[in-house]
XYZ file of C-alpha atoms in Angstrom:
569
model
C -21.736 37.851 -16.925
C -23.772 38.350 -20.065
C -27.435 36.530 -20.104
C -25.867 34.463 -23.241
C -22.192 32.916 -22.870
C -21.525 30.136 -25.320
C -18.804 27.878 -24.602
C -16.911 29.066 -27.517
C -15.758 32.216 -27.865
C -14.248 34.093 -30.920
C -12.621 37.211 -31.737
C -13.448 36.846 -35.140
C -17.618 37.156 -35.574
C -17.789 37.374 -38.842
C -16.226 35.137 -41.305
C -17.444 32.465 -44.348
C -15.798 29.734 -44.129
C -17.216 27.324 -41.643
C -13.590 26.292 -40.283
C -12.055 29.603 -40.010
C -13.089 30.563 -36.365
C -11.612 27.956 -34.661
C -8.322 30.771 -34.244
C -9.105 32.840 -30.975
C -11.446 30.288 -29.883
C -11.357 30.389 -25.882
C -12.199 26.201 -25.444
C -10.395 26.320 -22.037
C -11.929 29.146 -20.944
C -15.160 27.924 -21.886
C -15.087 24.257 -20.377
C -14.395 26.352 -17.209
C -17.148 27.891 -17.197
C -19.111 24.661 -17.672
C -17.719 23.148 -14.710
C -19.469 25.067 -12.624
C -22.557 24.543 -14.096
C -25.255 21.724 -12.761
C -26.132 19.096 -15.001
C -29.762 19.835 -14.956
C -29.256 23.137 -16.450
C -26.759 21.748 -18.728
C -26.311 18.489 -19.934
C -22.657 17.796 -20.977
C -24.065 15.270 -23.581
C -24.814 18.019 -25.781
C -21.750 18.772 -26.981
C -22.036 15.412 -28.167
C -23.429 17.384 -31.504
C -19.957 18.604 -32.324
C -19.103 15.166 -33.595
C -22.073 14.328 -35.914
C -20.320 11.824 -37.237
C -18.921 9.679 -34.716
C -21.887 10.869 -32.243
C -24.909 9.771 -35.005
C -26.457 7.164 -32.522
C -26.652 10.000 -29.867
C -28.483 12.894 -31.814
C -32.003 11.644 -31.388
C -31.310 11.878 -27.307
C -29.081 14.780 -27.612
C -32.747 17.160 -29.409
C -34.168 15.539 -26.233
C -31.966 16.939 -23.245
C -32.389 20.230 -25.724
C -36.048 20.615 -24.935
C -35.199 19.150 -21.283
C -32.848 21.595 -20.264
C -34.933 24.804 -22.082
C -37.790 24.275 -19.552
C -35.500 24.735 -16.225
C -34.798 27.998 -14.486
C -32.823 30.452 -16.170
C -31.316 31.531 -13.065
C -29.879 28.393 -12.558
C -28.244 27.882 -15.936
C -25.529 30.379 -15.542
C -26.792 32.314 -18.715
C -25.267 29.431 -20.512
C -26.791 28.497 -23.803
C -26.681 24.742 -25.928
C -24.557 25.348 -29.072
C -26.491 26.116 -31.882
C -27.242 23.198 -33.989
C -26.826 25.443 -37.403
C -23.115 26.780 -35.767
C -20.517 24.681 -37.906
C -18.422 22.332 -35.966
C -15.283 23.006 -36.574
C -14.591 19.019 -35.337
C -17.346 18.075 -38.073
C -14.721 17.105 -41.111
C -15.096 15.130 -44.383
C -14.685 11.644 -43.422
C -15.540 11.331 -39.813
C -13.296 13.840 -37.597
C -10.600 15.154 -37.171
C -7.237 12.683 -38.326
C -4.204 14.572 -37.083
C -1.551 17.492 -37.750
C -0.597 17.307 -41.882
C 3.393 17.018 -42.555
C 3.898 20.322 -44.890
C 6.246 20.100 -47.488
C 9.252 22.943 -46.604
C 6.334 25.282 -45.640
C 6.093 26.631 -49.042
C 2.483 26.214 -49.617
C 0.905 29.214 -47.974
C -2.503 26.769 -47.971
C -1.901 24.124 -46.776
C 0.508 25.840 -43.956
C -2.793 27.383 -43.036
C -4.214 24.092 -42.663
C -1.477 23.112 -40.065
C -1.963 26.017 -37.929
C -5.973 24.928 -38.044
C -4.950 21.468 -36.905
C -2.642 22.203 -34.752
C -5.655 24.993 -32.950
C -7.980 21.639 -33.447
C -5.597 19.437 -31.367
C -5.413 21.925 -28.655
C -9.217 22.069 -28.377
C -9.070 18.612 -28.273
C -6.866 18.250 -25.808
C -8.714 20.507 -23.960
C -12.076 18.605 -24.256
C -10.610 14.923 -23.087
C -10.442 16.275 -19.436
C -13.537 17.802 -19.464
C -15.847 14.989 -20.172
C -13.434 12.899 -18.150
C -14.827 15.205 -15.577
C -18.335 15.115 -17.230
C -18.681 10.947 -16.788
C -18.403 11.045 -12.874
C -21.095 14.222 -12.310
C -24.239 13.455 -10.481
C -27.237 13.369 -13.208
C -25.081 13.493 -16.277
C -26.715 11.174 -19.081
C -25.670 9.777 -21.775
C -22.747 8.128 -20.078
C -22.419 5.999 -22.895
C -22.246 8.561 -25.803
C -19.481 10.705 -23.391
C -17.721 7.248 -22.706
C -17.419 6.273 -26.182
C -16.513 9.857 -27.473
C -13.611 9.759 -25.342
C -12.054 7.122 -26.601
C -12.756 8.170 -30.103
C -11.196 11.875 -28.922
C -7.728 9.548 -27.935
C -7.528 7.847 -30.697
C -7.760 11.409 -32.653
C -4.755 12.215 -30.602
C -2.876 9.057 -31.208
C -2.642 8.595 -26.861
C -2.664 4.694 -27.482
C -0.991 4.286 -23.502
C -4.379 6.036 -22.280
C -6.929 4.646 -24.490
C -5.796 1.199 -22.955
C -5.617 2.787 -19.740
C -9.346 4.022 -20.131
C -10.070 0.489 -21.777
C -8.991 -1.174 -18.352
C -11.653 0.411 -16.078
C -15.194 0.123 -15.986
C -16.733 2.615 -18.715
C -19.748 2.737 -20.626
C -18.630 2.130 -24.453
C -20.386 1.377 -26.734
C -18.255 -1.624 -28.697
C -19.187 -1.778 -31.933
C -19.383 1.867 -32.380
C -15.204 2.346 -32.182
C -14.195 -1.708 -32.777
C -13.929 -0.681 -36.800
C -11.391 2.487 -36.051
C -9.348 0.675 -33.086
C -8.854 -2.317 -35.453
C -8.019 0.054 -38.327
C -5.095 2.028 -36.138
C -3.728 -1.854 -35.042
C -5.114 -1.255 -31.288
C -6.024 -4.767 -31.041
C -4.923 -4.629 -27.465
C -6.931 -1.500 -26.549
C -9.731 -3.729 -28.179
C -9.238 -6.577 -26.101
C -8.998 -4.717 -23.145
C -12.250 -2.976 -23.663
C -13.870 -6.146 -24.808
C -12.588 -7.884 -21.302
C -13.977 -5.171 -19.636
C -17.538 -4.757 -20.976
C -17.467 -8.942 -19.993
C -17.030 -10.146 -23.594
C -14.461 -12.435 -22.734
C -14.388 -14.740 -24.967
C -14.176 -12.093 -27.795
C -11.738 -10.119 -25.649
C -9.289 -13.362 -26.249
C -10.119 -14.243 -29.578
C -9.225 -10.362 -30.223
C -5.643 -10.920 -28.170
C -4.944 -14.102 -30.110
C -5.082 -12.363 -33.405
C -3.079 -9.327 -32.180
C -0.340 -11.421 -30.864
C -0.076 -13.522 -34.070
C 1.901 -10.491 -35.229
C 5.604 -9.692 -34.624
C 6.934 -6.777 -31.756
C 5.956 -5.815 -28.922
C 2.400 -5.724 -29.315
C 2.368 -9.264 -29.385
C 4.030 -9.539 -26.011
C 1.423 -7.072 -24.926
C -1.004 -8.959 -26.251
C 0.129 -12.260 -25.170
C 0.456 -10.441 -21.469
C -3.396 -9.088 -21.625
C -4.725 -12.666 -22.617
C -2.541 -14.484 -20.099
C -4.047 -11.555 -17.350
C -7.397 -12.058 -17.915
C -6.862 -16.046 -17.677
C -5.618 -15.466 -14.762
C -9.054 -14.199 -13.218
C -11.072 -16.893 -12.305
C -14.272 -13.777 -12.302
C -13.696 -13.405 -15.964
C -12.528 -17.228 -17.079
C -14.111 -20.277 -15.796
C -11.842 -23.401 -15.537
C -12.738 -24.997 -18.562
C -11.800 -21.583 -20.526
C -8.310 -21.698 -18.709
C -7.832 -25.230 -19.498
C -8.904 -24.551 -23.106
C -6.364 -21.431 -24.314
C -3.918 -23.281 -22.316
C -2.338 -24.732 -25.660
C -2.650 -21.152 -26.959
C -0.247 -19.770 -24.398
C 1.965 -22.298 -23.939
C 2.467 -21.850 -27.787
C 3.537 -18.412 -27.225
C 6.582 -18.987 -24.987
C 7.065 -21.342 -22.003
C 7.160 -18.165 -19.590
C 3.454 -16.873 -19.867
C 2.706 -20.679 -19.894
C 4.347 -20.858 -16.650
C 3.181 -17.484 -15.250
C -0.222 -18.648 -16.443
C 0.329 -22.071 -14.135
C 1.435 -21.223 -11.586
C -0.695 -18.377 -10.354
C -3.909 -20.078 -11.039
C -4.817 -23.074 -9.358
C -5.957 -25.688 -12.599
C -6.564 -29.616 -12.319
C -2.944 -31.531 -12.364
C -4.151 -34.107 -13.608
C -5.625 -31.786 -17.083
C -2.851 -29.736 -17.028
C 0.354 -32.547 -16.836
C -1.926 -34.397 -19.552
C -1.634 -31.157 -21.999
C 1.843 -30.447 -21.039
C 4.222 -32.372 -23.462
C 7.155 -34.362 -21.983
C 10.606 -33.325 -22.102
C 9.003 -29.472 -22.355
C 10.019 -25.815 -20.781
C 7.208 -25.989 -19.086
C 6.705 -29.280 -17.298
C 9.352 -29.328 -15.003
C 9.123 -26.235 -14.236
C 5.536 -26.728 -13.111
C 5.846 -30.013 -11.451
C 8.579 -28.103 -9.723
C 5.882 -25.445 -8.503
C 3.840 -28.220 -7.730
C 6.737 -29.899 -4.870
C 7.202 -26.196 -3.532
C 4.093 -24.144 -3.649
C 2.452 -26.040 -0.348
C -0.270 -27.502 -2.043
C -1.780 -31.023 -1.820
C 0.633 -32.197 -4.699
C 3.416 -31.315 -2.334
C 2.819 -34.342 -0.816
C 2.086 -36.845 -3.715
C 4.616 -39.433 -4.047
C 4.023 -39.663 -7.722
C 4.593 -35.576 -7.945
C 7.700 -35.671 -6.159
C 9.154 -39.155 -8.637
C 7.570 -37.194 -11.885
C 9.684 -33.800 -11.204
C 12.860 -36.264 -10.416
C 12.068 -38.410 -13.873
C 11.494 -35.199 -15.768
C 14.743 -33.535 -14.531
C 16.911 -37.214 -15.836
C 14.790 -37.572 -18.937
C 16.357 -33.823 -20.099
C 19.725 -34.582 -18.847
C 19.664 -37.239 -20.553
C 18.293 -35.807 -23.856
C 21.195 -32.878 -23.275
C 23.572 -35.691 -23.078
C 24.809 -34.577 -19.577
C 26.846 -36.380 -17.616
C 27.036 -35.213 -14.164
C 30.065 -34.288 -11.926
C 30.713 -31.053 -9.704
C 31.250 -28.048 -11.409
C 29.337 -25.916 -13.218
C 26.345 -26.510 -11.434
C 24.258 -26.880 -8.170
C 25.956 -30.412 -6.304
C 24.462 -31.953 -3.092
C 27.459 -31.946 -0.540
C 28.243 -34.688 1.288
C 27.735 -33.505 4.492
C 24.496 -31.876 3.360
C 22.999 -34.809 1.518
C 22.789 -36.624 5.157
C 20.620 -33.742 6.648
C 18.781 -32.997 3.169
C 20.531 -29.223 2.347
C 22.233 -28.218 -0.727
C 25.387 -26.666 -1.208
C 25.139 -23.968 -3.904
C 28.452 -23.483 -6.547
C 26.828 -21.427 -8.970
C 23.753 -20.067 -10.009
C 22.444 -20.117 -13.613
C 19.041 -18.148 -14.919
C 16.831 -19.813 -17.237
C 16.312 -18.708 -20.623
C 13.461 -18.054 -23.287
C 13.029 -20.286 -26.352
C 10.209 -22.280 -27.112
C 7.792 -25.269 -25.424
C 9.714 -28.172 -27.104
C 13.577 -28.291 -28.356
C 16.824 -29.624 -27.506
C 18.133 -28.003 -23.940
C 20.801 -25.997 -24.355
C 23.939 -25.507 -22.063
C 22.213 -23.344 -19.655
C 19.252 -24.736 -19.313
C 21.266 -27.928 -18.629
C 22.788 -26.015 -16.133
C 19.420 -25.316 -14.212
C 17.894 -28.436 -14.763
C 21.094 -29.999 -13.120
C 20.778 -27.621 -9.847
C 16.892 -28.397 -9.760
C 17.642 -32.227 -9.429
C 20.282 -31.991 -7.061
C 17.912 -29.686 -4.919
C 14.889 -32.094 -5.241
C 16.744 -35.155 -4.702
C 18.547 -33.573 -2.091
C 15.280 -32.784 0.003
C 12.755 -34.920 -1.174
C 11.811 -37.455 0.989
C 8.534 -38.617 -1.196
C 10.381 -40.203 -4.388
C 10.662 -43.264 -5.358
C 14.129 -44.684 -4.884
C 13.631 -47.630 -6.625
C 12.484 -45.895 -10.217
C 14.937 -42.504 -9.676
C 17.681 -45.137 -9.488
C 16.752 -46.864 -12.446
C 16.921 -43.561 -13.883
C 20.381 -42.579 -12.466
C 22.121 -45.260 -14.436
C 24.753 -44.552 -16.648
C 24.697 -40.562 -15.845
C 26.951 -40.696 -13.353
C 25.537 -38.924 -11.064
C 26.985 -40.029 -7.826
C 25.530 -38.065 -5.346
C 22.540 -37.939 -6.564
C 22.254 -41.549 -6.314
C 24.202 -41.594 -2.896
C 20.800 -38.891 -1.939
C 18.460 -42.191 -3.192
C 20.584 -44.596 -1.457
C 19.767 -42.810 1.592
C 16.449 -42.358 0.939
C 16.018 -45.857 0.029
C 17.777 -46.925 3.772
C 20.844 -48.597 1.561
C 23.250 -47.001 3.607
C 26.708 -49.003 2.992
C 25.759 -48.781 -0.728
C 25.757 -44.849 0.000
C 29.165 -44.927 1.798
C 31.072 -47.266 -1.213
C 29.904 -44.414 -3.288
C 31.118 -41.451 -1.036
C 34.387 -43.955 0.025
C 35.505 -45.109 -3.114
C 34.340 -43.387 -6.306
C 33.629 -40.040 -5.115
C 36.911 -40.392 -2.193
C 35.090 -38.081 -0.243
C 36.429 -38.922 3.267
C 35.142 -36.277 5.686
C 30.988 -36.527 3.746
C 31.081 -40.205 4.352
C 32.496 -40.085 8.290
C 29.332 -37.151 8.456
C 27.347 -39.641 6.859
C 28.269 -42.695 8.806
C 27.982 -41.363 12.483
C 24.435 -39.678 11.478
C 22.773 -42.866 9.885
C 25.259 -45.635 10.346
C 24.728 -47.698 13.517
C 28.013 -47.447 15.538
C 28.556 -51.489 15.896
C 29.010 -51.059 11.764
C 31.679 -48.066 11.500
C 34.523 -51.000 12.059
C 33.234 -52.841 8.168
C 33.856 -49.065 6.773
C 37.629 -49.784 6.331
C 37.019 -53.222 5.039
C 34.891 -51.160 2.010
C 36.993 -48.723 1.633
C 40.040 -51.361 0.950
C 38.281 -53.922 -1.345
C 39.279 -52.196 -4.320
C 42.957 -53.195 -4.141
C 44.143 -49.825 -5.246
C 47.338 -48.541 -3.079
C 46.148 -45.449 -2.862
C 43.158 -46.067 -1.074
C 45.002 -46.944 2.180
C 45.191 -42.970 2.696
C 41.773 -43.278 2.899
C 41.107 -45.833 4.556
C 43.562 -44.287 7.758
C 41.881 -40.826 7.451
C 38.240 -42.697 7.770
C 39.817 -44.595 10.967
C 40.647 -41.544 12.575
C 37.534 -39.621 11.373
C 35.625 -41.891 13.230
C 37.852 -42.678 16.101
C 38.302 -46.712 15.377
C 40.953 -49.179 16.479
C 43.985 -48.596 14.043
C 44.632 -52.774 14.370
C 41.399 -52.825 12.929
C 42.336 -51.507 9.853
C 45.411 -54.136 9.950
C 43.314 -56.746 10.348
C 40.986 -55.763 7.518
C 43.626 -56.754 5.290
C 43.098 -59.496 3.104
C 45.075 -62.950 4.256
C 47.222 -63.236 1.287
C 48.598 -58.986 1.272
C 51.590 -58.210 0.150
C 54.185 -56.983 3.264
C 54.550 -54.044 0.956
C 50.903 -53.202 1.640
C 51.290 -53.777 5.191
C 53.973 -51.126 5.232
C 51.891 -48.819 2.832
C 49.062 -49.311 5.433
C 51.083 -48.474 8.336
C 52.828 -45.647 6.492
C 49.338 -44.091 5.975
C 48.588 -44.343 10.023
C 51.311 -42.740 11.493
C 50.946 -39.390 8.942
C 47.340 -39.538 9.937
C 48.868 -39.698 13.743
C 51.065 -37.260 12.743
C 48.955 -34.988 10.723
C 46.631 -34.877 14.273
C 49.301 -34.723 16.694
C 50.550 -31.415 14.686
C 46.624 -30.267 14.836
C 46.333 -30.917 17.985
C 49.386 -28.684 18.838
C 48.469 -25.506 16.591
C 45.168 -25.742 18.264
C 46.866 -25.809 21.834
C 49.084 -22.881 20.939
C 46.116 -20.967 19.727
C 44.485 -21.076 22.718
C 47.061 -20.796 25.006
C 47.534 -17.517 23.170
C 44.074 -16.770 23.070
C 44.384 -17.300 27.377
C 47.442 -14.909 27.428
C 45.598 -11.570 25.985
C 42.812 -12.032 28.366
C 44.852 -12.120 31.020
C 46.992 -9.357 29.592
C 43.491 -7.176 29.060
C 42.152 -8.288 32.996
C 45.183 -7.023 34.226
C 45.372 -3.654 32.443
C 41.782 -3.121 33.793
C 42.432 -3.944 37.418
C 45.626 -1.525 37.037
C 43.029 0.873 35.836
C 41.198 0.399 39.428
C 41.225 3.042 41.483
C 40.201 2.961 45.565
C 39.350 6.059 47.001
C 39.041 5.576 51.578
C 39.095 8.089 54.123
C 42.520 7.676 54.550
C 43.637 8.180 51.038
C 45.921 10.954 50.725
C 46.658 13.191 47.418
C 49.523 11.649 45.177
C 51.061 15.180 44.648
C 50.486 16.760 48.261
C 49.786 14.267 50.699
C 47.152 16.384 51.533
C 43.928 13.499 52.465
C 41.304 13.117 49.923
C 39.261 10.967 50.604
C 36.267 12.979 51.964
C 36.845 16.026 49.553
C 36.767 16.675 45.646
C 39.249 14.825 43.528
C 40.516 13.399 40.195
C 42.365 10.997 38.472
C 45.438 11.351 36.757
C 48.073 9.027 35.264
C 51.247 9.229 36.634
C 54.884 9.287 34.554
C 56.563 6.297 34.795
C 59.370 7.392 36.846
C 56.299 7.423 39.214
C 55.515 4.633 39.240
C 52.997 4.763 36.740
C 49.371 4.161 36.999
C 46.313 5.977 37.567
C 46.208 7.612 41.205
C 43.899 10.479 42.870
C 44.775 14.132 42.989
C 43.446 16.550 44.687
C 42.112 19.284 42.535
C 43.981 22.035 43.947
C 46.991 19.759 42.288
C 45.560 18.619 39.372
C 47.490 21.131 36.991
């Protein structure tokens, strides 16, 4: 190796003008050759120099690791020498550095084509450079960390590598802020910006930085918007109060970083339901986190009746009136052990803090009632009632009802608006005391209507009552008609049960047949082998020698039986 090798090379040595050497310039070559060399010999902060411009701060330091490194062993520098302050840099253009390959016009100006093959050289050495002091800012001794730090991101923003700038932004570095603020806010990195400020522990201007980028339209505002909500979310970086205090911010932005911003960060309820605006995206859905995320609100009464009050107020708003399709219901038989009975599942949707619901989120906000009324066991039955009235929402108030321990006002609901038979004899033998089941048919017959005497038979024989019962619960002064409509309705319940009855006997009485058919296939599949058993083709005994088992032909007999292997073909 000569006693001399600069890191750049050229095949050119002689030449005039100061930007013409860069072709045949060996960079890779060159930062290879660096590598290997220890930072006490050579500083990498002395290339620093071939940015004057950007790198002005640094060239005071920069003469000083000159005269540093001159003094050490030769030996141990590799032969390599500092670049030579007087050598042009061919990264050292008018206005600060280098800004990017030129669009040529058809390639028919022989000059400025030049000047595209020199950029496009420049952006290779470039390129080549980023990894090296990448390389450069984790060796042991290097100094300067700062000046290497910040010329790296100044070297990605020359290549327009936004995605790694931010990435670099997002782990701990040395930059020096106000040195590249001015250029990332002239390119529209606002988000690199605020990244970099979050990292160097300017929080405060990190957010103020994200607020002003997301003001803007795209996808950089979403970015942006993301970034601020991430760095609330770190109670190392924002106190409380901070939270608490871009918490209008963000909820302006959309209700879903609102929510994201909620719910992953444990705030005050009390501060946060008093900034959250009623009838909102967000309110619900948090109070809903609140019932569901195991924390001590889970087991506030006044949560549990604010979600269920929330929930009405928007139905109401939406003008919803409730019934069973469409949406999540509580089943009958589920609202007695607190389960829900899913018919359909609907996804929320974006749009902003405040508005009119539309159809879907109707849709959801439906479901989450019946779901929390369904399960909750902390509301208030007496307010959620209040609530209830005039949305028709049976069920849900049948859920109360329950709750509340009015359990025959629960069954007239099930029994005679809703007609739901089978949910109110679940409903009756799980919190109905037995002694009452005989005033069920009574209830279910007050209304006069005809066709409830259906019902009221199917509800005797749900529950197994005295069919004169249901005679007797006749009112004094009943039509024979009704009599005869009443006993019509009891013998096709009879009827109806009898025929059950008999397709269930069948079944299993078909069911008994095949296993008896299979048990007796297998024990015709049993073969005994004594000392006295003989060969089924010879007669010859087998029973203390080598055999097998064949299956006979049914003029045989049929069966399996042993042969003796001297038979067996």
């Amino acid at each position: 190796m000569s006693e001399n090798v600069l890191f750049l090379t050229h095949t050119r040595a002689h030449t005039t003008k100061p930007n013409s050497h860069i072709p045949g310039a060996r960079f890779t070559e060159g930062l290879a050759v660096l590598d290997r060399v220890a930072c006490h010999a050579f500083q990498p902060a002395q290339l620093l120099r071939l940015w004057p411009h950007r790198m002005a701060s640094w060239l005071p330091l920069l003469d000083a690791l000159d005269r540093a490194t001159r003094h050490g062993d030769p030996g141990d520098a590799m032969g390599v020498r500092t670049p030579d302050a007087g050598l042009p840099s061919p990264f050292a253009a008018a206005g600060g550095g280098w800004q990017g390959l030129p669009v040529l016009e058809d390639g028919r100006d022989a000059k400025r084509g030049r000047r595209g093959v020199e950029q496009e050289q420049l952006r290779e050495a470039v390129e080549a450079f980023v990894p090296y002091f990448f390389r450069a800012r984790e060796m042991e001794g290097a100094q300067a960390k700062d000046g290497i730090d910040t010329l790296i991101l100044h070297l990605l923003m020359d290549l327009g590598a936004e995605d790694e700038a931010a990435a670099f932004a997002a782990v701990p570095n040395a930059v020096v802020l106000p040195e590249v603020e001015p250029r990332l806010l002239s390119l529209g990195w606002e988000d690199t910006l605020g990244t970099l400020c979050a990292t160097t522990g300017e929080v405060p201007r990190a957010l103020a930085v994200y607020q002003r980028a997301a003001a803007r339209r795209g996808a950089g505002a979403e970015r942006a918007t993301a970034a601020a909500v991430d760095l609330l979310l770190d109670p190392a970086a924002c106190d409380e109060a901070a939270a608490l205090a871009a918490l209008p911010w963000v909820l302006a932005r959309g209700w879903e970083p609102g929510l994201r911003l909620l719910t992953r960060r444990a705030l005050p309820v009390d501060r946060v339901l008093g900034a959250l605006p009623e009838g909102g995206r967000v309110r619900w859905r948090f109070l809903r986190h609140l019932v569901h995320c195991g924390s001590e609100a889970a087991g506030e009464e006044s949560v549990h009746t604010a979600l269920a009050l929330e929930l009405l107020g928007l139905l109401r708003r939406g003008g919803r009136e409730g019934g069973e399709g469409g949406h999540r219901v509580v089943a009958a038989g589920a609202v007695a052990d607190g389960q829900e009975v899913e018919e359909g599942s609907v996804a929320g949707k974006e749009g902003a803090e405040l508005g009119e619901p539309d159809e879907a989120e109707l849709e959801e906000v439906a479901a989450a009632l019946s779901q929390h009324l369904g399960q909750s066991t902390l509301c208030d039955p007496r307010r959620v009632l209040h609530a209830l009235q005039g949305l028709g929402l049976d069920r849900e108030e049948v859920a109360m009802h329950r709750l509340a321990g009015n359990h025959m006002e629960a069954l007239r609901l099930l029994c005679v608006r809703l007609r739901d038979v089978p949910g109110a004899a679940a409903y009756a033998r799980r919190h109905l005391p037995r002694d009452l089941h005989p005033d069920l048919p009574g209830m279910v017959l007050a209304g006069g209507a005809p066709t409830r005497h259906r019902d009221a038979a199917r509800l005797v024989a749900a529950l197994g009552l005295d069919p004169l019962g249901l005679v007797a619960a006749l009112p004094g002064d009943a039509a024979l008609c009704t009599l005869g409509d009443l006993l019509a309705g009891l013998v096709a319940e009879r009827r109806h049960r009898a025929r059950a009855a008999g397709l269930r006997r069948a079944a299993l009485q078909a069911r008994l047949t095949a296993a008896r058919s299979r048990l007796a296939a297998l024990e015709g599949g049993r073969v005994v082998v004594t000392e006295g058993t003989v060969c089924a083709r010879s007669g010859a005994r087998i029973g203390t020698r080598v055999f097998t088992v064949r299956a006979e032909p049914p003029e045989g007999g049929g069966g399996l039986r042993p042969v003796s292997l001297n038979h067996a073909d």
